[in-house]
Coordinates of C-alpha atoms in Angstrom, one line a residue:
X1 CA 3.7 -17.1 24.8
X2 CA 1.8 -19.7 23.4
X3 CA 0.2 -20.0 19.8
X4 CA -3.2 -21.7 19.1
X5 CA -3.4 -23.9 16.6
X6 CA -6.7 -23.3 14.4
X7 CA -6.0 -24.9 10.9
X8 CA -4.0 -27.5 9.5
X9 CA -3.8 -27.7 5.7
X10 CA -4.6 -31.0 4.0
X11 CA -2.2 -33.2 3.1
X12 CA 0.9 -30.7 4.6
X13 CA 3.6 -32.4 6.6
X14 CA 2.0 -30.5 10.0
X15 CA -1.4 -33.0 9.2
X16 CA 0.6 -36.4 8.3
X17 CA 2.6 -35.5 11.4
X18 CA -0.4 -35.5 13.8
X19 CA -0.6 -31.9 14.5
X20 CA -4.6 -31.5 15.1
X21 CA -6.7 -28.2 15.4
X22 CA -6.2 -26.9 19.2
X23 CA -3.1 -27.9 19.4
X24 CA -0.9 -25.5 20.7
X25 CA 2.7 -24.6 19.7
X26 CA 5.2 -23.6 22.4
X27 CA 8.6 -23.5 20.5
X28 CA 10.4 -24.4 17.5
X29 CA 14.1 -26.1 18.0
X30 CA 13.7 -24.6 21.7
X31 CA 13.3 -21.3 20.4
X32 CA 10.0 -20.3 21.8
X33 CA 7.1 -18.9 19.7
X34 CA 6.3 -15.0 19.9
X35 CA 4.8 -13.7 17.3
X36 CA 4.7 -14.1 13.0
X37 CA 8.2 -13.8 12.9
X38 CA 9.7 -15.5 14.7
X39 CA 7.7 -18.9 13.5
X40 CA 9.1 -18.0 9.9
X41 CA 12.5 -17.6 11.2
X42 CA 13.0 -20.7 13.5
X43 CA 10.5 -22.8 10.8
X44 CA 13.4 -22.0 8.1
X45 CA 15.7 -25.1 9.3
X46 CA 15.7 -28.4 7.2
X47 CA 14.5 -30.5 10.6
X48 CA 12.4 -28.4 12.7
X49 CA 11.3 -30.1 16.2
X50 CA 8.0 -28.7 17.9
X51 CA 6.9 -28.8 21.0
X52 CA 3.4 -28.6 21.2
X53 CA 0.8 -29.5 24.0
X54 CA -2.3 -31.3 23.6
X55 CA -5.0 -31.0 26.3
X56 CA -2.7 -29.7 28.9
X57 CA 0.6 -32.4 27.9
X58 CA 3.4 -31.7 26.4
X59 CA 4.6 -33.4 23.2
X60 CA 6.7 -33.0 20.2
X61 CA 6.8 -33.5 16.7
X62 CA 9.8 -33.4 14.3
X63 CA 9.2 -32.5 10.5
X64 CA 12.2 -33.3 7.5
X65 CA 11.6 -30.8 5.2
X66 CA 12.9 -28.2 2.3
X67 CA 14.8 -24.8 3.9
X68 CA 11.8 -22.3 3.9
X69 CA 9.2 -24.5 3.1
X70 CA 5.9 -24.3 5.2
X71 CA 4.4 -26.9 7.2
X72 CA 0.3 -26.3 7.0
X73 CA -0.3 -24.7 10.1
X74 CA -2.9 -22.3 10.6
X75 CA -3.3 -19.6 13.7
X76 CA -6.4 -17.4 15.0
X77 CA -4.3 -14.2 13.9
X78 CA -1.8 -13.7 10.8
X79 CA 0.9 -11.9 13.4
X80 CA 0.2 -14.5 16.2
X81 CA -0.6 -11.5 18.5
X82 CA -2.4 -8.3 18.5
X83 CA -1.1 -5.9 15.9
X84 CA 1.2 -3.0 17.9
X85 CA -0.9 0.3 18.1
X86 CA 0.7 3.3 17.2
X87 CA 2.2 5.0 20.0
X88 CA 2.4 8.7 18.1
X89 CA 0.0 11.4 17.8
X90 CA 0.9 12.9 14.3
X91 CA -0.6 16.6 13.9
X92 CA -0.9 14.7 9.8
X93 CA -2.4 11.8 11.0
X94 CA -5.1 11.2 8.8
X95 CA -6.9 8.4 10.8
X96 CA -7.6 11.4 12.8
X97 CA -8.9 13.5 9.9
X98 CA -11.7 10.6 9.8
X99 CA -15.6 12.0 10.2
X100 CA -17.7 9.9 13.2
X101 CA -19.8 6.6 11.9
X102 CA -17.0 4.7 10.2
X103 CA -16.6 1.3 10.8
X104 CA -14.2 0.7 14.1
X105 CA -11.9 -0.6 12.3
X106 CA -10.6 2.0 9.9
X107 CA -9.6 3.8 13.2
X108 CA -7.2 1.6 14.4
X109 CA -3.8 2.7 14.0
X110 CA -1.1 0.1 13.3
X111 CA 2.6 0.4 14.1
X112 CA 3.5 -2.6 13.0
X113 CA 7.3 -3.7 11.9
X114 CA 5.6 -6.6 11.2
X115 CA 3.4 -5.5 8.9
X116 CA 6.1 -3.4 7.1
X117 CA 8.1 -6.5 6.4
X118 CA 5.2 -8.8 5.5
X119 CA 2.9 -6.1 3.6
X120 CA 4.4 -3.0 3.1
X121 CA 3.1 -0.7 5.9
X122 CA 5.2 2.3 7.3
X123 CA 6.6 2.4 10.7
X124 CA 7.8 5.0 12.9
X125 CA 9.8 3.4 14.9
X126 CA 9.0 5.3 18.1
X127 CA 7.6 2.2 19.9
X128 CA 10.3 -0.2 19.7
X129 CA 13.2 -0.8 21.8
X130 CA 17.2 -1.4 20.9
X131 CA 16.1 -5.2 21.7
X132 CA 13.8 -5.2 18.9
X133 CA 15.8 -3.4 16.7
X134 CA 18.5 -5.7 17.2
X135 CA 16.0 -8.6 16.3
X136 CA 15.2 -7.3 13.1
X137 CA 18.9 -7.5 12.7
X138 CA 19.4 -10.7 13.2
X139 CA 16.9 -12.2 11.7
X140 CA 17.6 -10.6 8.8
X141 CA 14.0 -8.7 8.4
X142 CA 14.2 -6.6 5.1
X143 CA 12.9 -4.1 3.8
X144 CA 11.9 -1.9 5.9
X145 CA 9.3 0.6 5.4
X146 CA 10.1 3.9 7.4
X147 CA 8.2 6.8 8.0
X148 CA 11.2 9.2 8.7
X149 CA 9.4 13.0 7.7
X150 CA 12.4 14.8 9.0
X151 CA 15.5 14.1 10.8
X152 CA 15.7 16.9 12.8
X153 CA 15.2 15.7 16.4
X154 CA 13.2 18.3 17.9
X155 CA 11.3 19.0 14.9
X156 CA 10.3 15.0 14.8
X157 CA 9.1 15.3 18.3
X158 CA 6.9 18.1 17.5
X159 CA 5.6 16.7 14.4
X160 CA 4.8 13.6 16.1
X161 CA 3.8 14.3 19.7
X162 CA 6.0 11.9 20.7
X163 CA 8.9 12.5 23.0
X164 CA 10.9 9.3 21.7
X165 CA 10.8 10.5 18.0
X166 CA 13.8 12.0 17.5
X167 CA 15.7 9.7 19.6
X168 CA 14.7 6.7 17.5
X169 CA 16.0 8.4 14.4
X170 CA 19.6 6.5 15.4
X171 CA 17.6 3.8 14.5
X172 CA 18.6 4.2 11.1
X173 CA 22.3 4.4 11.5
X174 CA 22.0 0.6 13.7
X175 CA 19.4 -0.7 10.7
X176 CA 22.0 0.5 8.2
X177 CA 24.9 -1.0 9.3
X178 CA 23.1 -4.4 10.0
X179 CA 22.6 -5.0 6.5
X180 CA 18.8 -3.6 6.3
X181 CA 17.4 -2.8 3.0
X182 CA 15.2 0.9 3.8
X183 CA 12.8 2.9 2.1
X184 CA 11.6 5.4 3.5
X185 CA 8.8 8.6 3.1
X186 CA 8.2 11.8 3.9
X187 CA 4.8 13.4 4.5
X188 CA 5.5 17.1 4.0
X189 CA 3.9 19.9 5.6
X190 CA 3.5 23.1 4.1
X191 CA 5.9 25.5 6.5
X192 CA 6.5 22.4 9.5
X193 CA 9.2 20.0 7.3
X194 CA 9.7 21.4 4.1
X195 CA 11.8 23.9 2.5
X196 CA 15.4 24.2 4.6
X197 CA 14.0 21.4 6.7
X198 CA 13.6 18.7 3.7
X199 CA 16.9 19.6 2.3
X200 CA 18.5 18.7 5.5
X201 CA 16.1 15.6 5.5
X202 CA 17.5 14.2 2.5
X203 CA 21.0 14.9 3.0
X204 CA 21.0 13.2 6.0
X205 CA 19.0 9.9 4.2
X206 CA 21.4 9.9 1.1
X207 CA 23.9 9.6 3.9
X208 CA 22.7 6.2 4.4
X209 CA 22.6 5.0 1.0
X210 CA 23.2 2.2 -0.8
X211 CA 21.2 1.2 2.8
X212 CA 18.4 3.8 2.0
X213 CA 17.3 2.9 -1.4
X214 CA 14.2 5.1 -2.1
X215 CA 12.5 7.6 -0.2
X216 CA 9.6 8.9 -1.2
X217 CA 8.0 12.6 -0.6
X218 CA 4.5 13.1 -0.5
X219 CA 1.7 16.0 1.0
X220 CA 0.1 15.2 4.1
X221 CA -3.7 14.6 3.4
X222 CA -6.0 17.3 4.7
X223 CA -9.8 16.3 5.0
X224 CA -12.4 18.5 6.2
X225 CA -12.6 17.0 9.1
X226 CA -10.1 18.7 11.1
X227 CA -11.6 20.3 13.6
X228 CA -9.6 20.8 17.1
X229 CA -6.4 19.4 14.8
X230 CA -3.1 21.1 14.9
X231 CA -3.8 23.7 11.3
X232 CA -2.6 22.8 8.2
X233 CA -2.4 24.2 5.1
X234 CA -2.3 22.7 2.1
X235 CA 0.7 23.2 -0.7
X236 CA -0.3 25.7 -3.2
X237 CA 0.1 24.9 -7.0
X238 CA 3.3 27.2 -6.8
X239 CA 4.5 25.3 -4.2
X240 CA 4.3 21.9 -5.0
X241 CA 6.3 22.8 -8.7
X242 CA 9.2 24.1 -6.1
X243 CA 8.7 20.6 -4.5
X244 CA 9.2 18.5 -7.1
X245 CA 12.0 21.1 -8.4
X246 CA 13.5 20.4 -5.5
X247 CA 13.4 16.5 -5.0
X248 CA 14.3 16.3 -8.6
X249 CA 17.4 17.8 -8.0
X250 CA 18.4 16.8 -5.6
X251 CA 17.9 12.9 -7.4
X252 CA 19.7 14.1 -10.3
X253 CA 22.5 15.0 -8.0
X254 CA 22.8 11.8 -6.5
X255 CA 22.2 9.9 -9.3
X256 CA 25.4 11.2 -10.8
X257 CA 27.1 10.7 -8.0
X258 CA 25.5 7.1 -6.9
X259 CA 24.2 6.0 -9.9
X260 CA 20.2 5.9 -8.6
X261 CA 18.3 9.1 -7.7
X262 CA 16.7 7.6 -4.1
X263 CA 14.4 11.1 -4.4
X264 CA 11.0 10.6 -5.6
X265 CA 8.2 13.5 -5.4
X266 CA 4.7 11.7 -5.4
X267 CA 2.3 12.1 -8.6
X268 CA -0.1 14.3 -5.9
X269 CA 2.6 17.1 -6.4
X270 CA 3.4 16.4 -10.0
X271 CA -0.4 17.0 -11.0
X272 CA -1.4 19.5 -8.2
X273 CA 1.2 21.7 -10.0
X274 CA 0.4 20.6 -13.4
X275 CA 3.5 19.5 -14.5
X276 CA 4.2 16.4 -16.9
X277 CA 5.0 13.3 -14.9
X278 CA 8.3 11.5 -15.7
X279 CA 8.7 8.8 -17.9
X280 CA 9.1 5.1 -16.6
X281 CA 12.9 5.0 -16.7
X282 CA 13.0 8.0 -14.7
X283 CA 11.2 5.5 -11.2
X284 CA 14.2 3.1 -11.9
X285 CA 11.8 0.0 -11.2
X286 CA 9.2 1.7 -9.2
X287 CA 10.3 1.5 -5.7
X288 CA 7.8 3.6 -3.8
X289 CA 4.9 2.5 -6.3
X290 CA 2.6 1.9 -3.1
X291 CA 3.1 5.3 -1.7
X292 CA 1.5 6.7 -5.3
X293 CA 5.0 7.5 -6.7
X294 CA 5.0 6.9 -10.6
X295 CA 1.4 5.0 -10.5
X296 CA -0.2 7.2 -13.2
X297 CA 3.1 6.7 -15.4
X298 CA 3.5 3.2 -14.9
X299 CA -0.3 2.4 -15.2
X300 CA -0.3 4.2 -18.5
X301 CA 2.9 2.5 -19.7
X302 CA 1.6 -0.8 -19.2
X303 CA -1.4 -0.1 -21.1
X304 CA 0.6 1.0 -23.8
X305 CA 2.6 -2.2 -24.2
X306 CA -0.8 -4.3 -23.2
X307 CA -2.5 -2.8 -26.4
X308 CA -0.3 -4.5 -28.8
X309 CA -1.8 -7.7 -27.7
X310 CA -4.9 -6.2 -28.2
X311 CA -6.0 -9.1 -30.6
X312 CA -5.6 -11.8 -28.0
X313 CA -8.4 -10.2 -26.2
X314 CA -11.7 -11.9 -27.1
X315 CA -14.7 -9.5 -27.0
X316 CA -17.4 -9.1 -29.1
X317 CA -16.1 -7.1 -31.7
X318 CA -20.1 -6.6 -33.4
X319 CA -22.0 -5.8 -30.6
X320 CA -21.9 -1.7 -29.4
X321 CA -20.7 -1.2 -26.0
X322 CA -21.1 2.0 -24.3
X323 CA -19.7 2.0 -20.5
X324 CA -18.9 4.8 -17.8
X325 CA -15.7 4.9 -15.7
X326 CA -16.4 7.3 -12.7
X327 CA -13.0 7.7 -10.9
X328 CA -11.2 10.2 -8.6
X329 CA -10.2 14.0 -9.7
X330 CA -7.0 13.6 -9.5
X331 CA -6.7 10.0 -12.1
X332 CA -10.0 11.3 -14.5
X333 CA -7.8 13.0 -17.3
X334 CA -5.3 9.9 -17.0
X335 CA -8.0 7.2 -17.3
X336 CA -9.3 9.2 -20.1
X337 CA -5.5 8.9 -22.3
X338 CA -6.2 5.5 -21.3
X339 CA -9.6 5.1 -22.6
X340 CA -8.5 6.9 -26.1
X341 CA -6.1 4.7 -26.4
X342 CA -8.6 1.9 -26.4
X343 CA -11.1 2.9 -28.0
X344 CA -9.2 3.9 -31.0
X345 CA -8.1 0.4 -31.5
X346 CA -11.9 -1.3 -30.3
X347 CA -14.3 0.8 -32.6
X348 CA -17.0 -0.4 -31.2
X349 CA -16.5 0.8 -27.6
X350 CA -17.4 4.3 -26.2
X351 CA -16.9 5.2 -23.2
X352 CA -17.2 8.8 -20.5
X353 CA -15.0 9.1 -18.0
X354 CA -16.8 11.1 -14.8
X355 CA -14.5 12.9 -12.3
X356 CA -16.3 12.3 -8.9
X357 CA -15.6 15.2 -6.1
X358 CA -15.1 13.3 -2.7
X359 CA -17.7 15.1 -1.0
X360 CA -17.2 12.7 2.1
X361 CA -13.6 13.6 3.0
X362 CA -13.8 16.9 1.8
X363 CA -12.5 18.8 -1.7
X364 CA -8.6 18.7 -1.4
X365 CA -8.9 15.2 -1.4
X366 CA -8.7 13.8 -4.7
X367 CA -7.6 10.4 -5.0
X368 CA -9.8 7.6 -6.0
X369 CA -9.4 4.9 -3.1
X370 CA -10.7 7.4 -1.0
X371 CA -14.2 7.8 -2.4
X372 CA -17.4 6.4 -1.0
X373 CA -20.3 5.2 -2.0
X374 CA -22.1 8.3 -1.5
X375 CA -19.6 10.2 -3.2
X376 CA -20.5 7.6 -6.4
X377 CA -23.9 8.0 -5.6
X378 CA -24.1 11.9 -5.6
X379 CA -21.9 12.3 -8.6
X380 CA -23.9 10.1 -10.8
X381 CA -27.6 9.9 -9.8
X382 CA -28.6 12.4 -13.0
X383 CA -25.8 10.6 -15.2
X384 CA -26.8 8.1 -18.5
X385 CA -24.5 5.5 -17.2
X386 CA -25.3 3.0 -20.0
X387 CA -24.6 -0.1 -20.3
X388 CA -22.2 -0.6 -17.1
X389 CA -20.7 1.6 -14.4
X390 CA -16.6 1.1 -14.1
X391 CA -14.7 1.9 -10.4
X392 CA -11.4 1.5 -8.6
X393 CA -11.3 -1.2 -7.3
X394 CA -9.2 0.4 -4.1
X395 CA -12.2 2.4 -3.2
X396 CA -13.0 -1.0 -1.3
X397 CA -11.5 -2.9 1.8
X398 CA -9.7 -6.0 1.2
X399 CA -12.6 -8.1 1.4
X400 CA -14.0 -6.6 -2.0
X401 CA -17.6 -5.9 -0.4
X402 CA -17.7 -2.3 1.3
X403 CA -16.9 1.2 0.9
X404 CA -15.6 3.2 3.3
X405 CA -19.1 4.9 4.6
X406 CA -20.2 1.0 4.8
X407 CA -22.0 1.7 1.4
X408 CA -21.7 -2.1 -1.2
X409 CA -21.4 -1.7 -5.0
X410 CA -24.6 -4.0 -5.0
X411 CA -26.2 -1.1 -2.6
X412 CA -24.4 1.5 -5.2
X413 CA -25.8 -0.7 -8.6
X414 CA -29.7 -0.8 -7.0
X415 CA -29.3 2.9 -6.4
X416 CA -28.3 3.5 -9.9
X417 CA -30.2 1.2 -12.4
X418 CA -27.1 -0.2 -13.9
X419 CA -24.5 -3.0 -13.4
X420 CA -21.4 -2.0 -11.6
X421 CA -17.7 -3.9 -11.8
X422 CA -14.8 -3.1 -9.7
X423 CA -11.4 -2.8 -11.2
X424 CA -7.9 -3.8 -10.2
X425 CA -4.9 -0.7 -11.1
X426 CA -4.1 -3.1 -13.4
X427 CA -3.4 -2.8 -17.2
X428 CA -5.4 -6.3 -18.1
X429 CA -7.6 -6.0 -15.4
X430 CA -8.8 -2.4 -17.0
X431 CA -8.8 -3.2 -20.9
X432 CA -10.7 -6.5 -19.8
X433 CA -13.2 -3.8 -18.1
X434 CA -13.3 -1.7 -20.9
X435 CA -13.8 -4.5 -23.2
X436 CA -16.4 -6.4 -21.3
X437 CA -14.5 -9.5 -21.3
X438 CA -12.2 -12.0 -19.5
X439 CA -8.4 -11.8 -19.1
X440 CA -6.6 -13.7 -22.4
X441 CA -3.9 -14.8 -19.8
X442 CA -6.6 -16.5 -17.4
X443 CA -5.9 -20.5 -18.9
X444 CA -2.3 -19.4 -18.6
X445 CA -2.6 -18.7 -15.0
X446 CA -4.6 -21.6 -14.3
X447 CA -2.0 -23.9 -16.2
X448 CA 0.9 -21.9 -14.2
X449 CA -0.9 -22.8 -10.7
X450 CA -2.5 -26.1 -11.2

């Protein structure tokens, strides 16, 4: 495979080296070029030779530089190929769950070790082969994100429509052994992977450890869209305060017997059930953080200790300020504990905090990156919104400009006669929001960076 060259950063050792745009890189130290990874790997030696070709002739450059530094080169694609598609039809899936009109992109669905490695994503590992597995090995690619669900065999297969699914699940064992670092998650079902079947799951996965460092366990979305799907239920109250009873202890057990608890129910069960969430010791660092396991609590925690810098923050402290935060069902009562906390120390702020029903994807789904624009829209048309309109910021793409039924906070703003800010699940980012003003630590970050 070859690589196209599209960028070279100013000044880098790639420019002063005569690398140009359209260049084309072949191989690194004879190792030839396949993808993201293995560029990072073979570009990780002190003296790196490329060979390269330039209008159809071959040339090379060598570069002297620090282990793991970069060289300025820039490609058409992050991965330096198409991302891998997944090969599985999950009867969870919720890409499938999706209504019709969405932009073509958010139907994609990525099975990416790749993109576990360099961002997080889950993989199933149904679509790679004992030759990849083996290069993940040895180059040394950790963590890995896995989507395991249950480690019963047949009960994989069926789960995922997938005939290599539980096959793959030896996968684990090889990853293990070769020094991997793994977390992984399971998206329970109600009556498919849970009760006898999730205690199997994680007996098996503690199995693993200190290889298997956190797995998280979390309900399968449902969406009214699911029409022709395989039927699903979702847990009831009841059942999701058995969950967590049982992922609880099943973590204390294995924290007294392995010093860390690996188990982790999601918040979704925790407040579906209406039961207190943990406390921040209880997440031992957060590991599953991404997969919504301890957000609320570490979010709130953060604001706590934020607050006693309060007086750094500079905002006018004379002028009233009265705002509205309009957030998913599911965060609402939390970003209200957050709000009081605020306000009781800013006397001149007032602010209501509107829990909007995701109309869009249906009622059982209640978590705030999943609302639209119509869903703001709906929820707020008849609402005083004052002076500004506060929203997640994750109820965007990555670009910051569009919702997910193509709907732009300028669009949602014009709509609704007042200003609207996005804002980060960040503790600054929020009290900045609240306050109207600009991070205290911005100078500092500037200083740090420049």
């Amino acid at each position: 495979m070859v690589v196209n060259i599209v960028d070279i950063e100013r000044g880098s050792r790639a420019e002063k080296s005569g690398i140009k745009k359209g260049d084309v890189l072949i191989s690194i130290n004879g190792h030839p070029i396949n993808d993201v990874l293995d560029y990072g790997f073979y570009l990780a030696d002190k003296r790196v030779k490329l060979l390269l070709s330039r209008d159809g002739k071959e040339f090379e450059v060598t570069i002297h530089k620090e282990t793991y530094d970069d060289i300025g080169l820039g490609f058409e694609e992050p991965l330096m190929d198409k991302k891998h598609r997944c090969e599985n039809a999950c009867i969870f899936c919720f890409i499938d769950q999706n209504p019709r009109g969405m932009r073509e992109s958010i139907y994609f669905k990525d099975d990416d070790s790749r993109l576990s490695f360099l961002h997080g994503n889950y993989i199933t590992l149904t679509n790679l082969s004992d030759a990849d597995i083996q290069r993940i090995i040895d180059m040394h690619i950790t963590p890995i994100n896995i989507s395991v669900h249950t480690t019963n065999p047949s009960l994989r297969v069926k789960m995922m429509k997938n005939k290599r699914a539980g096959d793959v699940l030896r996968y684990l064992n090889k990853l293990a052994d070769g020094g991997c670092e793994l977390h992984c998650q399971i998206v329970l079902c109600r009556g498919i992977n849970d009760g006898a079947e999730l205690d199997r799951t994680m007996r098996d996965l503690a199995v693993l450890y200190p290889a298997v460092t956190s797995v998280s366990v979390v309900p399968a979305g449902l969406t009214a869209h699911r029409d022709g799907l395989y039927k699903l239920e979702p847990f009831t109250p009841a059942e999701c305060a058995d969950i967590v009873a049982k992922v609880t202890s099943f973590g204390d057990n294995c924290k007294s017997k392995l010093g860390t608890r690996i188990f982790f129910a999601s918040d979704e069960f925790y407040i579906k059930a209406g039961l207190p969430l943990p406390c921040g010791d209880f997440y031992e660092g957060y590991p599953q953080l991404e997969n919504g396991v301890g957000m609320v609590t570490s979010f709130l925690d953060d604001i706590k200790s934020e607050l006693e810098f309060i007086g750094d923050y500079s905002y006018d402290k004379d002028k009233p300020r009265h705002i509205t935060i309009a957030t998913g069902e599911a965060a609402a009562p939390y970003i209200t504990t957050a709000v009081e906390k605020i306000c009781s120390l800013c006397y001149n702020i007032k602010c209501d905090v509107i829990a909007v029903k995701n109309k869009f994807f249906g009622g059982e789904v209640t978590v705030s990156g999943l609302l639209t624009g119509s869903d703001f829209l709906s929820a707020l048309s008849t609402q005083n919104l004052h002076d500004e309109l506060l929203i997640p910021a994750s109820t965007l793409r990555a670009e910051g400009d569009l919702f997910l039924d193509n709907k732009s906070p300028a669009w949602l703003s014009e709509k609704l006669g007042v200003p609207v800010r996005t804002v980060k699940n960040d503790a600054v980012d929020f009290i900045c929001a609240v306050l109207g003003c600009t991070s205290p630590y911005e100078n500092e970050d500037i200083n740090e960076n420049g």
